[in-house]
Amino acid sequence: MDIEKQYQSMVGNLLPYGPAWNKTEPILLTLALTLSKTHLRVDDLMREIDPRTTTELIDRYEQICGLPDSCYSEQFQTLTTRRNRLDSKLNLTGGINKDFYLQILAINGYPDATITNYNNNVFTCESSCDDYLYDEEWRYYWIINIPHNYQITEMTCEDHCDSYLRTWGDKQIECIIKKLCASHTYVIFKYGVSNA
């Protein structure tokens, strides 16, 4: 039974008993139609509350959250991208740990990305051969490994002579991570590797 017929039945059942009342009165049918439309509109509003499913209120949500920010170009955003960014801004609990950054990467399309931290121990002559060769300053560096080559652009004959031979990367995710990383750390992005 559809929602309009349910409201017709409910309105009809609210009438007092007796021959003076007709359940098919046009005003009652109109009232049932109005109630069913209101009900469906409330259902739409309930879907709008969740930033992952919002459509009508997305501009308002973005205004409240300060989006789009400098990491996103307004002209290249899809509705899904906007919803994902809004969801990550509103619903992710922050933290300065791998799990938090891996969640951010997954929401933005990199579920297979990994993070490598440099070892805190300084390499000495007593270190094992698989220890890192970095000094103490490198404990503030960390690597985001993105396994597939993303947006690789090769230089062509039509490019200017001062153009890069090859460019790659996703400036959007790099911007997001750099905004969220701790201020005393440095992030290195590696594309086309699974682990460094």
Coordinates of N, CA and C in Angstrom, one line a residue:
M1 N 0.8 -1.2 0.0 CA 0.0 0.0 0.0 C 0.9 1.2 0.0
D2 N 0.6 2.2 -0.9 CA 1.5 3.4 -1.0 C 1.1 4.3 0.1
I3 N 1.9 5.3 0.3 CA 1.8 6.3 1.5 C 0.5 7.1 1.4
E4 N 0.1 7.4 0.2 CA -1.2 8.2 0.0 C -2.4 7.4 0.5
K5 N -2.4 6.2 0.1 CA -3.5 5.3 0.5 C -3.5 5.1 2.0
Q6 N -2.4 5.0 2.6 CA -2.3 4.8 4.0 C -2.9 6.1 4.7
Y7 N -2.5 7.2 4.2 CA -3.1 8.5 4.8 C -4.6 8.6 4.6
Q8 N -5.1 8.1 3.4 CA -6.5 8.1 3.2 C -7.2 7.2 4.2
S9 N -6.6 6.1 4.5 CA -7.2 5.2 5.4 C -7.2 5.8 6.8
M10 N -6.1 6.4 7.2 CA -6.0 7.0 8.5 C -6.9 8.2 8.7
V11 N -7.0 9.0 7.7 CA -8.0 10.2 7.8 C -9.4 9.6 7.9
G12 N -9.7 8.6 7.1 CA -11.0 8.0 7.1 C -11.4 7.4 8.5
N13 N -10.4 6.8 9.1 CA -10.6 6.2 10.4 C -10.7 7.2 11.5
L14 N -10.3 8.5 11.3 CA -10.4 9.5 12.3 C -11.8 10.2 12.3
L15 N -12.6 9.9 11.3 CA -13.9 10.5 11.2 C -14.8 9.9 12.2
P16 N -15.8 10.6 12.8 CA -16.8 10.0 13.7 C -17.7 9.1 12.9
Y17 N -18.2 8.1 13.6 CA -19.1 7.1 13.0 C -20.4 7.8 12.6
G18 N -21.0 7.3 11.5 CA -22.4 7.8 11.2 C -22.5 8.0 9.7
P19 N -23.7 8.2 9.2 CA -24.0 8.3 7.8 C -23.6 9.7 7.2
A20 N -23.4 10.6 8.1 CA -23.1 12.0 7.6 C -21.7 12.1 7.0
W21 N -20.8 11.2 7.3 CA -19.4 11.3 6.9 C -19.1 10.3 5.8
N22 N -18.5 10.8 4.8 CA -18.1 9.9 3.6 C -16.6 9.9 3.5
K23 N -16.0 8.7 3.6 CA -14.5 8.6 3.5 C -13.9 9.0 2.2
T24 N -14.8 9.1 1.2 CA -14.2 9.5 -0.2 C -14.5 11.0 -0.5
E25 N -14.8 11.8 0.5 CA -15.0 13.2 0.4 C -13.8 13.8 -0.2
P26 N -13.9 14.7 -1.3 CA -12.7 15.3 -1.9 C -11.8 16.0 -1.0
I27 N -12.4 16.7 0.0 CA -11.5 17.4 0.9 C -10.7 16.5 1.8
L28 N -11.2 15.3 2.1 CA -10.4 14.4 2.9 C -9.3 13.7 2.0
L29 N -9.7 13.5 0.8 CA -8.7 12.9 -0.1 C -7.5 13.9 -0.4
T30 N -7.9 15.2 -0.5 CA -6.9 16.3 -0.6 C -6.0 16.4 0.6
L31 N -6.6 16.2 1.8 CA -5.9 16.3 3.0 C -4.9 15.1 3.1
A32 N -5.4 13.9 2.7 CA -4.5 12.7 2.7 C -3.3 12.9 1.7
L33 N -3.6 13.5 0.6 CA -2.5 13.8 -0.4 C -1.5 14.7 0.1
T34 N -2.0 15.8 0.8 CA -1.1 16.8 1.4 C -0.2 16.1 2.5
L35 N -0.9 15.3 3.3 CA -0.1 14.6 4.4 C 0.9 13.7 3.8
S36 N 0.6 13.0 2.8 CA 1.5 12.0 2.2 C 2.7 12.8 1.5
K37 N 2.5 13.9 0.9 CA 3.6 14.7 0.3 C 4.4 15.3 1.4
T38 N 3.8 15.7 2.5 CA 4.6 16.2 3.7 C 5.5 15.1 4.2
H39 N 4.9 13.9 4.4 CA 5.6 12.8 4.9 C 6.9 12.4 4.0
L40 N 6.7 12.4 2.7 CA 7.8 12.1 1.8 C 8.8 13.2 1.9
R41 N 8.4 14.5 2.0 CA 9.4 15.6 2.1 C 10.2 15.5 3.4
V42 N 9.5 15.0 4.5 CA 10.3 14.8 5.8 C 11.3 13.7 5.6
D43 N 10.9 12.7 4.9 CA 11.9 11.6 4.6 C 13.1 12.2 3.8
D44 N 12.8 13.0 2.8 CA 13.9 13.7 2.1 C 14.8 14.5 3.1
L45 N 14.2 15.2 4.0 CA 15.0 16.0 5.0 C 15.8 15.1 5.8
M46 N 15.3 13.9 6.2 CA 16.1 13.0 7.0 C 17.4 12.5 6.2
R47 N 17.2 12.4 4.9 CA 18.4 12.0 4.1 C 19.4 13.2 4.0
E48 N 18.9 14.4 4.0 CA 19.7 15.6 3.9 C 20.6 15.8 5.2
I49 N 20.2 15.2 6.3 CA 20.9 15.4 7.5 C 22.3 14.7 7.4
D50 N 22.4 13.6 6.8 CA 23.6 12.9 6.6 C 24.5 13.5 5.5
P51 N 25.7 14.0 5.8 CA 26.5 14.6 4.7 C 26.9 13.7 3.6
R52 N 26.8 12.4 3.8 CA 27.1 11.4 2.7 C 26.0 11.3 1.7
T53 N 24.8 11.8 2.1 CA 23.6 11.6 1.2 C 23.0 13.0 0.9
T54 N 23.5 14.1 1.4 CA 22.9 15.4 1.1 C 23.0 15.8 -0.3
T55 N 22.0 16.5 -0.8 CA 22.0 17.1 -2.1 C 21.5 18.5 -2.0
E56 N 20.4 18.7 -1.5 CA 19.8 20.1 -1.4 C 20.5 21.0 -0.4
L57 N 21.0 20.5 0.7 CA 21.6 21.3 1.7 C 23.1 21.3 1.7
I58 N 23.7 20.7 0.6 CA 25.2 20.6 0.5 C 25.9 22.0 0.5
D59 N 25.3 23.0 -0.2 CA 25.9 24.3 -0.2 C 25.9 24.9 1.2
R60 N 24.8 24.7 2.0 CA 24.7 25.2 3.4 C 25.8 24.5 4.3
Y61 N 25.8 23.2 4.2 CA 26.8 22.4 4.9 C 28.2 22.9 4.6
E62 N 28.5 23.1 3.3 CA 29.9 23.6 3.0 C 30.2 24.9 3.5
Q63 N 29.2 25.8 3.5 CA 29.4 27.2 4.0 C 29.7 27.1 5.5
I64 N 29.0 26.3 6.3 CA 29.2 26.1 7.7 C 30.6 25.5 8.0
C65 N 31.1 24.6 7.1 CA 32.4 23.9 7.3 C 33.5 24.6 6.7
G66 N 33.3 25.7 6.0 CA 34.4 26.4 5.3 C 34.9 25.8 4.1
L67 N 34.0 25.1 3.4 CA 34.4 24.4 2.1 C 33.7 25.1 1.0
P68 N 34.2 25.0 -0.2 CA 35.5 24.4 -0.6 C 36.6 25.3 -0.1
D69 N 37.7 24.6 0.3 CA 38.8 25.4 0.7 C 39.9 25.4 -0.4
S70 N 41.1 25.8 0.0 CA 42.2 25.9 -1.0 C 42.6 24.6 -1.6
C71 N 42.2 23.5 -1.0 CA 42.6 22.2 -1.6 C 41.7 21.7 -2.7
Y72 N 40.6 22.3 -2.9 CA 39.6 21.9 -3.9 C 39.3 23.0 -4.9
S73 N 39.4 22.7 -6.1 CA 39.0 23.6 -7.1 C 37.5 23.5 -7.3
E74 N 36.7 24.5 -7.3 CA 35.3 24.4 -7.3 C 34.8 23.9 -8.7
Q75 N 35.5 24.2 -9.7 CA 35.1 23.8 -11.1 C 35.2 22.3 -11.4
F76 N 36.1 21.6 -10.6 CA 36.3 20.1 -10.9 C 35.7 19.2 -9.9
Q77 N 34.8 19.7 -9.1 CA 34.2 18.8 -8.0 C 32.9 18.2 -8.5
T78 N 32.8 16.9 -8.2 CA 31.6 16.2 -8.4 C 30.8 16.2 -7.1
L79 N 29.6 15.8 -7.2 CA 28.7 15.7 -6.0 C 29.3 14.7 -5.0
T80 N 29.8 13.6 -5.5 CA 30.4 12.6 -4.7 C 31.7 13.1 -4.0
T81 N 32.5 13.9 -4.7 CA 33.7 14.5 -4.1 C 33.3 15.4 -3.0
R82 N 32.3 16.2 -3.3 CA 31.9 17.2 -2.3 C 31.4 16.5 -1.0
R83 N 30.6 15.5 -1.2 CA 30.0 14.7 -0.1 C 31.1 14.1 0.7
N84 N 32.1 13.5 0.0 CA 33.2 12.8 0.7 C 34.0 13.8 1.6
R85 N 34.3 14.9 1.0 CA 35.1 16.0 1.7 C 34.3 16.5 2.9
L86 N 33.0 16.7 2.7 CA 32.1 17.2 3.8 C 32.1 16.1 4.9
D87 N 31.9 14.8 4.5 CA 31.9 13.8 5.5 C 33.2 13.7 6.3
S88 N 34.3 13.8 5.6 CA 35.6 13.7 6.3 C 35.7 14.9 7.2
K89 N 35.2 16.0 6.9 CA 35.4 17.2 7.7 C 34.5 17.2 8.9
L90 N 33.3 16.6 8.8 CA 32.4 16.6 9.9 C 32.5 15.3 10.8
N91 N 32.7 14.2 10.2 CA 32.6 12.9 11.0 C 33.9 12.2 11.4
L92 N 35.0 12.5 10.8 CA 36.2 11.9 11.2 C 36.7 12.5 12.5
T93 N 37.1 11.6 13.5 CA 37.7 12.1 14.7 C 39.2 12.3 14.4
G94 N 39.7 13.4 14.8 CA 41.1 13.7 14.5 C 42.1 12.9 15.4
G95 N 43.3 12.9 14.9 CA 44.3 12.2 15.7 C 45.6 12.4 14.9
I96 N 46.7 12.2 15.6 CA 48.0 12.3 14.9 C 48.6 10.8 14.9
N97 N 47.9 10.0 14.2 CA 48.3 8.6 14.0 C 48.0 8.1 12.6
K98 N 48.6 6.9 12.3 CA 48.5 6.3 11.0 C 47.0 6.1 10.6
D99 N 46.3 5.5 11.6 CA 44.9 5.2 11.3 C 44.1 6.4 10.8
F100 N 44.3 7.5 11.4 CA 43.5 8.7 11.0 C 43.9 9.1 9.6
Y101 N 45.2 9.2 9.3 CA 45.6 9.6 7.9 C 45.2 8.5 6.9
L102 N 45.2 7.2 7.2 CA 44.7 6.2 6.3 C 43.3 6.3 6.0
Q103 N 42.5 6.7 7.0 CA 41.0 7.0 6.8 C 40.8 8.1 5.9
I104 N 41.6 9.2 6.0 CA 41.5 10.4 5.1 C 41.8 9.9 3.7
L105 N 42.9 9.1 3.6 CA 43.3 8.7 2.2 C 42.2 7.8 1.6
A106 N 41.7 6.9 2.4 CA 40.6 6.0 1.9 C 39.4 6.8 1.4
I107 N 39.0 7.8 2.2 CA 37.8 8.6 1.9 C 38.0 9.3 0.6
N108 N 39.2 9.7 0.3 CA 39.6 10.5 -0.9 C 40.1 9.7 -2.0
G109 N 39.8 8.4 -2.0 CA 40.0 7.5 -3.1 C 41.3 6.7 -3.1
Y110 N 42.0 6.6 -2.0 CA 43.2 5.8 -1.9 C 43.2 4.8 -0.8
P111 N 42.3 3.8 -0.9 CA 42.2 2.8 0.2 C 43.4 1.9 0.3
D112 N 44.2 1.8 -0.7 CA 45.4 0.9 -0.7 C 46.7 1.7 -0.4
A113 N 46.6 2.9 0.0 CA 47.8 3.7 0.4 C 48.4 3.2 1.7
T114 N 49.7 3.4 1.9 CA 50.3 3.0 3.2 C 51.1 4.2 3.7
I115 N 51.5 4.1 4.9 CA 52.3 5.1 5.5 C 53.6 4.5 6.1
T116 N 54.7 5.1 5.8 CA 56.0 4.7 6.4 C 56.6 5.8 7.3
N117 N 57.0 5.4 8.5 CA 57.7 6.3 9.4 C 59.1 5.9 9.4
Y118 N 60.0 6.9 9.5 CA 61.4 6.6 9.6 C 61.7 6.2 11.0
N119 N 62.7 5.3 11.1 CA 63.1 4.7 12.4 C 63.7 5.8 13.3
N120 N 63.3 5.8 14.5 CA 63.8 6.9 15.4 C 65.3 6.6 15.8
N121 N 65.8 5.4 15.7 CA 67.2 5.1 16.0 C 68.1 5.6 15.0
V122 N 69.2 6.2 15.4 CA 70.3 6.7 14.5 C 71.1 5.5 14.1
F123 N 71.4 5.5 12.8 CA 72.3 4.4 12.3 C 73.7 4.5 12.8
T124 N 74.2 3.4 13.3 CA 75.6 3.4 13.8 C 76.2 2.1 13.3
C125 N 77.5 2.0 13.6 CA 78.2 0.8 13.2 C 77.7 -0.5 13.8
E126 N 76.9 -0.4 14.9 CA 76.3 -1.5 15.5 C 74.9 -1.8 15.0
S127 N 74.4 -1.0 14.1 CA 73.0 -1.2 13.6 C 73.0 -2.4 12.7
S128 N 71.8 -3.0 12.5 CA 71.7 -4.1 11.6 C 71.6 -3.6 10.2
C129 N 71.9 -4.4 9.2 CA 71.9 -3.9 7.8 C 70.6 -3.5 7.3
D130 N 69.5 -3.9 7.9 CA 68.2 -3.4 7.4 C 67.6 -2.2 8.1
D131 N 68.4 -1.5 9.0 CA 68.0 -0.3 9.6 C 68.1 0.9 8.6
Y132 N 67.4 1.9 8.9 CA 67.4 3.1 8.1 C 68.7 3.8 8.3
L133 N 69.1 4.5 7.2 CA 70.4 5.3 7.3 C 70.2 6.7 7.6
Y134 N 69.2 7.1 8.3 CA 68.9 8.5 8.6 C 69.3 8.9 10.0
D135 N 69.5 10.2 10.1 CA 69.9 10.7 11.4 C 68.6 11.1 12.2
E136 N 68.8 11.7 13.3 CA 67.7 12.0 14.3 C 66.6 12.9 13.6
E137 N 67.0 13.8 12.8 CA 66.0 14.7 12.2 C 65.0 14.0 11.4
W138 N 65.3 12.9 10.8 CA 64.4 12.1 10.0 C 63.2 11.5 10.7
R139 N 63.2 11.6 12.0 CA 62.0 11.1 12.8 C 60.8 12.0 12.6
Y140 N 61.0 13.2 12.1 CA 59.9 14.1 11.8 C 59.4 14.0 10.4
Y141 N 60.0 13.1 9.6 CA 59.5 12.9 8.2 C 58.7 11.6 8.2
W142 N 57.7 11.6 7.3 CA 56.9 10.3 7.1 C 56.5 10.3 5.6
I143 N 56.3 9.1 5.1 CA 56.0 8.9 3.7 C 54.6 8.4 3.5
I144 N 53.9 8.9 2.5 CA 52.6 8.3 2.1 C 52.9 7.6 0.8
N145 N 52.7 6.3 0.8 CA 53.0 5.5 -0.4 C 51.7 5.3 -1.1
I146 N 51.6 5.7 -2.4 CA 50.4 5.5 -3.2 C 50.8 4.5 -4.3
P147 N 50.2 3.3 -4.2 CA 50.7 2.2 -5.1 C 50.6 2.4 -6.6
H148 N 49.7 3.1 -7.0 CA 49.5 3.3 -8.5 C 50.0 4.6 -8.9
N149 N 50.5 4.7 -10.2 CA 50.9 6.0 -10.7 C 49.7 6.8 -11.0
Y150 N 49.7 8.0 -10.5 CA 48.5 8.8 -10.5 C 48.8 10.1 -11.3
Q151 N 48.0 10.3 -12.4 CA 48.0 11.5 -13.2 C 49.4 11.8 -13.7
I152 N 50.0 10.9 -14.3 CA 51.4 11.1 -14.9 C 51.2 11.9 -16.2
T153 N 51.9 13.0 -16.3 CA 51.9 13.8 -17.6 C 53.3 13.9 -18.1
E154 N 53.5 13.4 -19.3 CA 54.8 13.5 -20.0 C 54.9 14.8 -20.8
M155 N 56.1 15.2 -20.9 CA 56.4 16.4 -21.8 C 56.2 16.0 -23.2
T156 N 55.7 16.9 -24.0 CA 55.5 16.6 -25.5 C 56.3 17.6 -26.3
C157 N 56.3 17.4 -27.6 CA 57.0 18.3 -28.5 C 56.3 19.7 -28.5
E158 N 55.1 19.8 -28.1 CA 54.4 21.1 -28.1 C 54.6 21.9 -26.8
D159 N 55.2 21.3 -25.8 CA 55.4 22.0 -24.6 C 56.6 23.0 -24.7
H160 N 56.7 24.0 -23.8 CA 57.8 24.9 -23.8 C 59.0 24.2 -23.3
C161 N 60.2 24.8 -23.7 CA 61.4 24.2 -23.3 C 61.7 24.2 -21.8
D162 N 61.1 25.0 -21.1 CA 61.3 25.0 -19.6 C 60.2 24.2 -18.9
S163 N 59.4 23.4 -19.6 CA 58.4 22.5 -19.0 C 59.1 21.3 -18.3
Y164 N 58.5 20.7 -17.4 CA 59.0 19.5 -16.8 C 59.0 18.4 -17.7
L165 N 59.9 17.4 -17.6 CA 59.9 16.3 -18.5 C 58.7 15.4 -18.1
R166 N 58.4 15.3 -16.8 CA 57.3 14.5 -16.4 C 56.8 15.1 -15.1
T167 N 55.5 15.1 -15.0 CA 54.8 15.6 -13.7 C 53.9 14.5 -13.3
W168 N 53.6 14.4 -12.0 CA 52.7 13.4 -11.5 C 52.2 13.9 -10.1
G169 N 51.3 13.2 -9.6 CA 50.8 13.4 -8.3 C 49.3 13.9 -8.2
D170 N 48.8 14.0 -7.1 CA 47.4 14.4 -6.8 C 47.6 15.6 -5.8
K171 N 47.5 16.8 -6.4 CA 47.7 18.0 -5.6 C 46.6 18.1 -4.5
Q172 N 45.4 17.6 -4.8 CA 44.3 17.7 -3.9 C 44.6 16.9 -2.6
I173 N 45.0 15.7 -2.7 CA 45.2 14.9 -1.5 C 46.5 15.3 -0.8
E174 N 47.4 15.8 -1.5 CA 48.6 16.3 -0.9 C 48.3 17.6 0.0
C175 N 47.4 18.4 -0.6 CA 47.0 19.6 0.2 C 46.3 19.2 1.4
I176 N 45.3 18.3 1.3 CA 44.5 17.9 2.5 C 45.4 17.3 3.6
I177 N 46.3 16.4 3.2 CA 47.2 15.8 4.2 C 48.1 16.8 4.8
K178 N 48.7 17.7 4.0 CA 49.6 18.8 4.6 C 48.8 19.7 5.6
K179 N 47.5 19.9 5.3 CA 46.7 20.8 6.2 C 46.5 20.0 7.5
L180 N 46.4 18.7 7.5 CA 46.0 17.9 8.7 C 47.2 17.4 9.4
C181 N 48.4 17.4 8.8 CA 49.5 16.8 9.5 C 50.0 17.7 10.6
A182 N 50.7 17.1 11.6 CA 51.3 17.9 12.7 C 52.3 18.9 12.2
S183 N 52.3 20.1 12.8 CA 53.1 21.2 12.2 C 54.6 20.9 12.3
H184 N 55.0 20.0 13.2 CA 56.5 19.8 13.3 C 56.9 18.6 12.4
T185 N 56.0 18.1 11.6 CA 56.4 17.0 10.7 C 56.4 17.4 9.2
Y186 N 57.0 16.5 8.4 CA 57.1 16.8 7.0 C 56.7 15.5 6.3
V187 N 55.8 15.7 5.3 CA 55.2 14.6 4.5 C 55.9 14.5 3.2
I188 N 56.3 13.2 2.8 CA 56.8 12.9 1.5 C 55.8 12.0 0.8
F189 N 55.4 12.4 -0.4 CA 54.5 11.5 -1.2 C 55.2 10.7 -2.2
K190 N 55.0 9.4 -2.2 CA 55.6 8.6 -3.2 C 54.5 7.9 -4.0
Y191 N 54.6 8.0 -5.3 CA 53.6 7.4 -6.2 C 54.2 6.2 -6.9
G192 N 53.4 5.2 -7.1 CA 53.8 4.0 -7.8 C 54.6 3.0 -6.9
V193 N 54.5 3.2 -5.6 CA 55.2 2.3 -4.7 C 54.2 1.8 -3.6
S194 N 54.4 0.6 -3.1 CA 53.5 0.1 -2.1 C 54.0 0.3 -0.7
N195 N 55.3 0.4 -0.6 CA 56.0 0.6 0.7 C 57.4 1.1 0.5
A196 N 57.8 2.1 1.3 CA 59.2 2.6 1.1 C 60.1 2.0 2.1

